[in-house]
PDB file of C-alpha atoms in Angstrom:
ATOM      1  CA  UNK A  26     212.891  35.341  19.995  1.00  0.00           C
ATOM      2  CA  UNK A  27     215.852  32.816  19.842  1.00  0.00           C
ATOM      3  CA  UNK A  28     215.994  30.260  17.590  1.00  0.00           C
ATOM      4  CA  UNK A  29     216.872  27.929  19.338  1.00  0.00           C
ATOM      5  CA  UNK A  30     217.272  24.580  16.333  1.00  0.00           C
ATOM      6  CA  UNK A  31     220.258  23.280  16.301  1.00  0.00           C
ATOM      7  CA  UNK A  32     222.840  20.599  18.184  1.00  0.00           C
ATOM      8  CA  UNK A  33     225.612  21.788  20.582  1.00  0.00           C
ATOM      9  CA  UNK A  34     228.358  20.070  19.016  1.00  0.00           C
ATOM     10  CA  UNK A  35     227.047  22.324  15.704  1.00  0.00           C
ATOM     11  CA  UNK A  36     227.821  25.495  17.018  1.00  0.00           C
ATOM     12  CA  UNK A  37     230.419  24.297  19.329  1.00  0.00           C
ATOM     13  CA  UNK A  38     232.126  23.123  16.131  1.00  0.00           C
ATOM     14  CA  UNK A  39     231.265  26.420  14.299  1.00  0.00           C
ATOM     15  CA  UNK A  40     232.484  28.271  17.152  1.00  0.00           C
ATOM     16  CA  UNK A  41     235.666  27.339  17.507  1.00  0.00           C
ATOM     17  CA  UNK A  42     236.797  26.639  13.917  1.00  0.00           C
ATOM     18  CA  UNK A  43     235.512  29.860  13.392  1.00  0.00           C
ATOM     19  CA  UNK A  44     238.457  31.923  16.707  1.00  0.00           C
ATOM     20  CA  UNK A  45     240.936  29.853  14.550  1.00  0.00           C
ATOM     21  CA  UNK A  46     241.052  32.663  12.123  1.00  0.00           C
ATOM     22  CA  UNK A  47     242.193  34.502  14.531  1.00  0.00           C
ATOM     23  CA  UNK A  48     245.924  35.646  14.293  1.00  0.00           C
ATOM     24  CA  UNK A  49     248.217  37.831  16.789  1.00  0.00           C
ATOM     25  CA  UNK A  50     247.737  41.212  17.632  1.00  0.00           C
ATOM     26  CA  UNK A  51     244.072  41.063  16.526  1.00  0.00           C
ATOM     27  CA  UNK A  52     241.134  43.361  17.509  1.00  0.00           C
ATOM     28  CA  UNK A  53     238.490  40.621  17.844  1.00  0.00           C
ATOM     29  CA  UNK A  54     234.519  42.185  17.493  1.00  0.00           C
ATOM     30  CA  UNK A  55     233.185  39.200  20.293  1.00  0.00           C
ATOM     31  CA  UNK A  56     229.320  38.282  19.204  1.00  0.00           C
ATOM     32  CA  UNK A  57     226.459  37.211  21.408  1.00  0.00           C
ATOM     33  CA  UNK A  58     224.765  33.361  21.790  1.00  0.00           C
ATOM     34  CA  UNK A  59     225.370  30.868  21.854  1.00  0.00           C
ATOM     35  CA  UNK A  60     227.738  29.846  18.738  1.00  0.00           C
ATOM     36  CA  UNK A  61     229.998  32.678  19.838  1.00  0.00           C
ATOM     37  CA  UNK A  62     229.777  31.626  23.255  1.00  0.00           C
ATOM     38  CA  UNK A  63     232.687  28.978  21.766  1.00  0.00           C
ATOM     39  CA  UNK A  64     234.668  30.530  19.801  1.00  0.00           C
ATOM     40  CA  UNK A  65     235.085  32.974  23.459  1.00  0.00           C
ATOM     41  CA  UNK A  66     235.768  30.017  25.259  1.00  0.00           C
ATOM     42  CA  UNK A  67     238.093  28.320  22.730  1.00  0.00           C
ATOM     43  CA  UNK A  68     239.647  32.361  22.448  1.00  0.00           C
ATOM     44  CA  UNK A  69     240.477  32.221  26.573  1.00  0.00           C
ATOM     45  CA  UNK A  70     242.548  29.003  25.635  1.00  0.00           C
ATOM     46  CA  UNK A  71     244.559  30.719  23.046  1.00  0.00           C
ATOM     47  CA  UNK A  72     244.897  33.660  25.213  1.00  0.00           C
ATOM     48  CA  UNK A  73     246.556  31.434  28.870  1.00  0.00           C
ATOM     49  CA  UNK A  74     248.512  30.438  25.525  1.00  0.00           C
ATOM     50  CA  UNK A  75     249.858  32.993  24.818  1.00  0.00           C
ATOM     51  CA  UNK A  76     247.567  34.798  22.247  1.00  0.00           C
ATOM     52  CA  UNK A  77     248.291  38.914  22.834  1.00  0.00           C
ATOM     53  CA  UNK A  78     244.475  40.058  21.144  1.00  0.00           C
ATOM     54  CA  UNK A  79     242.155  42.600  22.375  1.00  0.00           C
ATOM     55  CA  UNK A  80     238.200  41.858  22.645  1.00  0.00           C
ATOM     56  CA  UNK A  81     235.312  44.159  21.525  1.00  0.00           C
ATOM     57  CA  UNK A  82     232.176  42.819  23.373  1.00  0.00           C
ATOM     58  CA  UNK A  83     228.971  43.177  21.896  1.00  0.00           C
ATOM     59  CA  UNK A  84     226.541  42.839  24.559  1.00  0.00           C
ATOM     60  CA  UNK A  85     226.863  41.790  28.759  1.00  0.00           C
ATOM     61  CA  UNK A  86     226.848  38.478  28.322  1.00  0.00           C
ATOM     62  CA  UNK A  87     229.846  38.773  25.509  1.00  0.00           C
ATOM     63  CA  UNK A  88     231.801  40.901  27.986  1.00  0.00           C
ATOM     64  CA  UNK A  89     231.382  38.329  30.495  1.00  0.00           C
ATOM     65  CA  UNK A  90     232.193  34.800  29.142  1.00  0.00           C
ATOM     66  CA  UNK A  91     235.466  37.423  27.684  1.00  0.00           C
ATOM     67  CA  UNK A  92     236.040  38.136  31.056  1.00  0.00           C
ATOM     68  CA  UNK A  93     235.646  34.547  32.764  1.00  0.00           C
ATOM     69  CA  UNK A  94     238.036  33.569  29.651  1.00  0.00           C
ATOM     70  CA  UNK A  95     240.521  35.851  30.641  1.00  0.00           C
ATOM     71  CA  UNK A  96     239.936  37.818  26.950  1.00  0.00           C
ATOM     72  CA  UNK A  97     241.724  41.148  27.547  1.00  0.00           C
ATOM     73  CA  UNK A  98     238.943  44.096  26.706  1.00  0.00           C
ATOM     74  CA  UNK A  99     239.113  47.652  24.992  1.00  0.00           C
ATOM     75  CA  UNK A 100     235.947  49.614  23.085  1.00  0.00           C
ATOM     76  CA  UNK A 101     236.041  51.247  19.508  1.00  0.00           C
ATOM     77  CA  UNK A 102     236.536  54.373  20.843  1.00  0.00           C
ATOM     78  CA  UNK A 103     240.427  53.339  21.828  1.00  0.00           C
ATOM     79  CA  UNK A 104     241.638  50.995  18.965  1.00  0.00           C
ATOM     80  CA  UNK A 105     242.030  52.222  15.406  1.00  0.00           C
ATOM     81  CA  UNK A 106     240.191  49.490  13.719  1.00  0.00           C
ATOM     82  CA  UNK A 107     238.389  45.738  14.422  1.00  0.00           C
ATOM     83  CA  UNK A 108     241.045  43.504  12.806  1.00  0.00           C
ATOM     84  CA  UNK A 109     237.663  40.083  12.322  1.00  0.00           C
ATOM     85  CA  UNK A 110     234.437  39.801  13.873  1.00  0.00           C
ATOM     86  CA  UNK A 111     232.768  36.502  14.368  1.00  0.00           C
ATOM     87  CA  UNK A 112     229.352  36.580  16.367  1.00  0.00           C
ATOM     88  CA  UNK A 113     226.754  33.976  15.628  1.00  0.00           C
ATOM     89  CA  UNK A 114     223.154  34.517  13.191  1.00  0.00           C
ATOM     90  CA  UNK A 115     219.281  33.523  13.862  1.00  0.00           C
ATOM     91  CA  UNK A 116     218.769  33.012   9.981  1.00  0.00           C
ATOM     92  CA  UNK A 117     221.194  32.532   7.196  1.00  0.00           C
ATOM     93  CA  UNK A 118     220.372  33.165   3.071  1.00  0.00           C
ATOM     94  CA  UNK A 119     223.201  33.418   0.473  1.00  0.00           C
ATOM     95  CA  UNK A 120     223.002  35.951  -1.466  1.00  0.00           C
ATOM     96  CA  UNK A 121     223.137  35.544  -5.591  1.00  0.00           C
ATOM     97  CA  UNK A 122     226.195  37.709  -5.608  1.00  0.00           C
ATOM     98  CA  UNK A 123     227.657  35.488  -3.371  1.00  0.00           C
ATOM     99  CA  UNK A 124     227.151  37.448  -0.377  1.00  0.00           C
ATOM    100  CA  UNK A 125     225.259  36.740   2.894  1.00  0.00           C
ATOM    101  CA  UNK A 126     221.842  38.608   4.108  1.00  0.00           C
ATOM    102  CA  UNK A 127     221.247  37.669   7.873  1.00  0.00           C
ATOM    103  CA  UNK A 128     218.476  37.850  10.606  1.00  0.00           C
ATOM    104  CA  UNK A 129     220.155  38.391  13.874  1.00  0.00           C
ATOM    105  CA  UNK A 130     218.509  39.732  17.435  1.00  0.00           C
ATOM    106  CA  UNK A 131     217.311  36.558  19.872  1.00  0.00           C
ATOM    107  CA  UNK A 132     219.497  37.958  21.546  1.00  0.00           C
ATOM    108  CA  UNK A 133     217.809  41.629  22.143  1.00  0.00           C
ATOM    109  CA  UNK A 134     222.162  42.398  21.433  1.00  0.00           C
ATOM    110  CA  UNK A 135     221.748  43.451  17.673  1.00  0.00           C
ATOM    111  CA  UNK A 136     222.416  46.715  17.993  1.00  0.00           C
ATOM    112  CA  UNK A 137     225.479  46.966  19.472  1.00  0.00           C
ATOM    113  CA  UNK A 138     226.697  43.776  16.912  1.00  0.00           C
ATOM    114  CA  UNK A 139     225.683  45.455  13.822  1.00  0.00           C
ATOM    115  CA  UNK A 140     228.773  48.480  15.037  1.00  0.00           C
ATOM    116  CA  UNK A 141     230.856  45.960  15.885  1.00  0.00           C
ATOM    117  CA  UNK A 142     230.145  44.085  12.785  1.00  0.00           C
ATOM    118  CA  UNK A 143     230.049  47.200  10.318  1.00  0.00           C
ATOM    119  CA  UNK A 144     233.405  48.270  11.275  1.00  0.00           C
ATOM    120  CA  UNK A 145     235.695  45.129  11.135  1.00  0.00           C
ATOM    121  CA  UNK A 146     237.887  44.407   8.618  1.00  0.00           C
ATOM    122  CA  UNK A 147     236.466  40.497   8.472  1.00  0.00           C
ATOM    123  CA  UNK A 148     233.086  39.537   9.529  1.00  0.00           C
ATOM    124  CA  UNK A 149     232.275  36.151  10.140  1.00  0.00           C
ATOM    125  CA  UNK A 150     229.408  34.083  10.716  1.00  0.00           C
ATOM    126  CA  UNK A 151     228.862  30.749  13.084  1.00  0.00           C
ATOM    127  CA  UNK A 152     225.394  28.962  12.771  1.00  0.00           C
ATOM    128  CA  UNK A 153     224.597  25.348  12.832  1.00  0.00           C
ATOM    129  CA  UNK A 154     222.820  24.061   9.527  1.00  0.00           C
ATOM    130  CA  UNK A 155     219.691  25.342  10.886  1.00  0.00           C
ATOM    131  CA  UNK A 156     219.494  28.388  10.666  1.00  0.00           C
ATOM    132  CA  UNK A 157     220.404  28.032   6.248  1.00  0.00           C
ATOM    133  CA  UNK A 158     216.968  29.208   4.910  1.00  0.00           C
ATOM    134  CA  UNK A 159     216.385  30.472   1.446  1.00  0.00           C
ATOM    135  CA  UNK A 160     214.313  33.097   2.425  1.00  0.00           C
ATOM    136  CA  UNK A 161     214.987  33.933   5.432  1.00  0.00           C
ATOM    137  CA  UNK A 162     211.370  34.237   7.171  1.00  0.00           C
ATOM    138  CA  UNK A 163     211.698  34.070  10.975  1.00  0.00           C
ATOM    139  CA  UNK A 164     210.617  37.634  12.645  1.00  0.00           C
ATOM    140  CA  UNK A 165     212.879  40.151  12.373  1.00  0.00           C
ATOM    141  CA  UNK A 166     213.834  41.075  16.028  1.00  0.00           C
ATOM    142  CA  UNK A 167     214.061  46.137  15.935  1.00  0.00           C
ATOM    143  CA  UNK A 168     215.023  47.611  18.665  1.00  0.00           C
ATOM    144  CA  UNK A 169     212.390  50.916  19.586  1.00  0.00           C
ATOM    145  CA  UNK A 170     212.488  53.255  21.795  1.00  0.00           C
ATOM    146  CA  UNK A 171     210.122  53.185  24.486  1.00  0.00           C
ATOM    147  CA  UNK A 172     208.238  55.533  23.639  1.00  0.00           C
ATOM    148  CA  UNK A 173     208.174  54.894  20.586  1.00  0.00           C
ATOM    149  CA  UNK A 174     206.932  51.461  20.533  1.00  0.00           C
ATOM    150  CA  UNK A 175     202.952  51.885  19.770  1.00  0.00           C
ATOM    151  CA  UNK A 176     203.926  53.897  16.410  1.00  0.00           C
ATOM    152  CA  UNK A 177     206.283  52.134  15.990  1.00  0.00           C
ATOM    153  CA  UNK A 178     204.533  48.808  15.878  1.00  0.00           C
ATOM    154  CA  UNK A 179     200.994  50.578  13.779  1.00  0.00           C
ATOM    155  CA  UNK A 180     204.142  51.644  10.865  1.00  0.00           C
ATOM    156  CA  UNK A 181     204.897  47.535  10.349  1.00  0.00           C
ATOM    157  CA  UNK A 182     201.844  47.361  10.847  1.00  0.00           C
ATOM    158  CA  UNK A 183     201.962  49.447   7.923  1.00  0.00           C
ATOM    159  CA  UNK A 184     204.351  47.865   5.838  1.00  0.00           C
ATOM    160  CA  UNK A 185     203.106  44.406   5.968  1.00  0.00           C
ATOM    161  CA  UNK A 186     204.946  43.259   9.373  1.00  0.00           C
ATOM    162  CA  UNK A 187     203.352  41.507  12.465  1.00  0.00           C
ATOM    163  CA  UNK A 188     205.146  42.874  15.489  1.00  0.00           C
ATOM    164  CA  UNK A 189     205.021  41.266  18.680  1.00  0.00           C
ATOM    165  CA  UNK A 190     206.032  43.246  21.732  1.00  0.00           C
ATOM    166  CA  UNK A 191     209.028  40.910  22.979  1.00  0.00           C
ATOM    167  CA  UNK A 192     208.586  40.206  26.946  1.00  0.00           C
ATOM    168  CA  UNK A 193     211.241  39.049  29.414  1.00  0.00           C
ATOM    169  CA  UNK A 194     211.253  35.985  30.181  1.00  0.00           C
ATOM    170  CA  UNK A 195     212.350  35.648  34.118  1.00  0.00           C
ATOM    171  CA  UNK A 196     210.211  39.003  34.804  1.00  0.00           C
ATOM    172  CA  UNK A 197     207.015  41.038  34.108  1.00  0.00           C
ATOM    173  CA  UNK A 198     206.889  43.800  31.604  1.00  0.00           C
ATOM    174  CA  UNK A 199     209.076  43.129  28.383  1.00  0.00           C
ATOM    175  CA  UNK A 200     212.765  42.680  27.833  1.00  0.00           C
ATOM    176  CA  UNK A 201     214.704  45.593  27.721  1.00  0.00           C
ATOM    177  CA  UNK A 202     217.745  45.585  26.297  1.00  0.00           C
ATOM    178  CA  UNK A 203     221.726  46.564  27.251  1.00  0.00           C
ATOM    179  CA  UNK A 204     220.972  50.703  25.568  1.00  0.00           C
ATOM    180  CA  UNK A 205     217.701  50.788  27.916  1.00  0.00           C
ATOM    181  CA  UNK A 206     215.163  49.983  25.026  1.00  0.00           C
ATOM    182  CA  UNK A 207     212.627  47.202  24.145  1.00  0.00           C
ATOM    183  CA  UNK A 208     212.107  44.956  21.796  1.00  0.00           C
ATOM    184  CA  UNK A 209     209.666  44.415  18.773  1.00  0.00           C
ATOM    185  CA  UNK A 210     209.736  41.048  17.027  1.00  0.00           C
ATOM    186  CA  UNK A 211     208.245  41.893  13.411  1.00  0.00           C
ATOM    187  CA  UNK A 212     206.644  38.996  11.497  1.00  0.00           C
ATOM    188  CA  UNK A 213     206.869  39.934   7.844  1.00  0.00           C
ATOM    189  CA  UNK A 214     206.037  35.693   6.282  1.00  0.00           C
ATOM    190  CA  UNK A 215     208.360  34.875   3.664  1.00  0.00           C
ATOM    191  CA  UNK A 216     211.626  38.888   3.357  1.00  0.00           C
ATOM    192  CA  UNK A 217     212.318  38.489  -0.465  1.00  0.00           C
ATOM    193  CA  UNK A 218     214.220  41.429  -0.234  1.00  0.00           C
ATOM    194  CA  UNK A 219     215.895  41.734   2.938  1.00  0.00           C
ATOM    195  CA  UNK A 220     217.317  45.236   1.624  1.00  0.00           C
ATOM    196  CA  UNK A 221     214.588  47.044   0.856  1.00  0.00           C
ATOM    197  CA  UNK A 222     212.665  46.300   3.966  1.00  0.00           C
ATOM    198  CA  UNK A 223     215.653  47.176   6.472  1.00  0.00           C
ATOM    199  CA  UNK A 224     217.082  51.056   4.827  1.00  0.00           C
ATOM    200  CA  UNK A 225     212.111  50.819   5.349  1.00  0.00           C
ATOM    201  CA  UNK A 226     212.912  49.734   9.559  1.00  0.00           C
ATOM    202  CA  UNK A 227     215.634  51.751  10.269  1.00  0.00           C
ATOM    203  CA  UNK A 228     214.020  54.934   8.492  1.00  0.00           C
ATOM    204  CA  UNK A 229     211.361  54.402  11.181  1.00  0.00           C
ATOM    205  CA  UNK A 230     211.099  57.742  14.077  1.00  0.00           C
ATOM    206  CA  UNK A 231     212.440  55.593  16.687  1.00  0.00           C
ATOM    207  CA  UNK A 232     213.841  52.668  15.636  1.00  0.00           C
ATOM    208  CA  UNK A 233     216.904  52.219  17.394  1.00  0.00           C
ATOM    209  CA  UNK A 234     218.366  49.385  14.643  1.00  0.00           C
ATOM    210  CA  UNK A 235     216.539  46.510  13.469  1.00  0.00           C
ATOM    211  CA  UNK A 236     217.690  43.240  12.973  1.00  0.00           C
ATOM    212  CA  UNK A 237     218.150  42.818   9.478  1.00  0.00           C
ATOM    213  CA  UNK A 238     221.964  42.605   8.749  1.00  0.00           C
ATOM    214  CA  UNK A 239     222.411  43.498   4.909  1.00  0.00           C
ATOM    215  CA  UNK A 240     225.877  41.178   3.120  1.00  0.00           C
ATOM    216  CA  UNK A 241     227.544  42.367   6.373  1.00  0.00           C
ATOM    217  CA  UNK A 242     228.921  38.511   5.874  1.00  0.00           C
ATOM    218  CA  UNK A 243     232.461  38.054   4.643  1.00  0.00           C
ATOM    219  CA  UNK A 244     232.207  33.485   5.781  1.00  0.00           C
ATOM    220  CA  UNK A 245     229.905  31.514   7.682  1.00  0.00           C
ATOM    221  CA  UNK A 246     231.279  29.002   9.027  1.00  0.00           C
ATOM    222  CA  UNK A 247     228.769  25.827   9.155  1.00  0.00           C
ATOM    223  CA  UNK A 248     229.200  23.482  12.374  1.00  0.00           C
ATOM    224  CA  UNK A 249     228.239  20.166  11.431  1.00  0.00           C
ATOM    225  CA  UNK A 250     228.988  16.695  13.881  1.00  0.00           C
ATOM    226  CA  UNK A 251     231.291  15.569  11.063  1.00  0.00           C
ATOM    227  CA  UNK A 252     232.610  19.455  11.199  1.00  0.00           C
ATOM    228  CA  UNK A 253     232.565  22.439   9.153  1.00  0.00           C
ATOM    229  CA  UNK A 254     231.726  23.716   6.283  1.00  0.00           C
ATOM    230  CA  UNK A 255     233.778  27.891   4.907  1.00  0.00           C
ATOM    231  CA  UNK A 256     231.196  29.451   2.798  1.00  0.00           C
ATOM    232  CA  UNK A 257     232.608  32.760   1.775  1.00  0.00           C
ATOM    233  CA  UNK A 258     235.555  33.715   1.566  1.00  0.00           C
TER     234      UNK A 258
END
């Protein structure tokens, strides 16, 4: 379930602003979603102008966008590390320690996104102002092995959440992730302790990955019609 609020101009400004952080020779994690798409387009233009980078896509969508933009691609097992990852979010909450907690997975790519974002030396989030909240209260996407859906749904209810199997928009049946799994959107209402909930969800048998990104982001670039507000580093 994607959070579709926010203006296209604000998203464009945030995505392009973060693309300017990429240096020659960098390995870049390429996020998924409408705001990260602006970063990919901007990087493609920079590559056309001579920037030497390699991208690691986090989804089929970001891979296709990067190929169309002319960005050379690689994979985690072919590089020594990821210099920077740039990705969007469905919600962002600032922590008391100056860090950030996120809900991601509106595009059902959060498993691969988390792997790449966590591997990066810097993880930069690009959003519009509508994504800033306190506290997080967006349904948490949980990628689940198909056979485990009933038991995981029951466990989510025991944790106080209401799980909903994400339905596909243009076919009968559920959304299927790039990994071949299904997604439960789990509504817990306001999330007072994202770290504890993330730990509990990750421990459920059959869960591949959950969409709480706790303390992973180094900076958040918030686009608006007037410019970009950089929070964090």
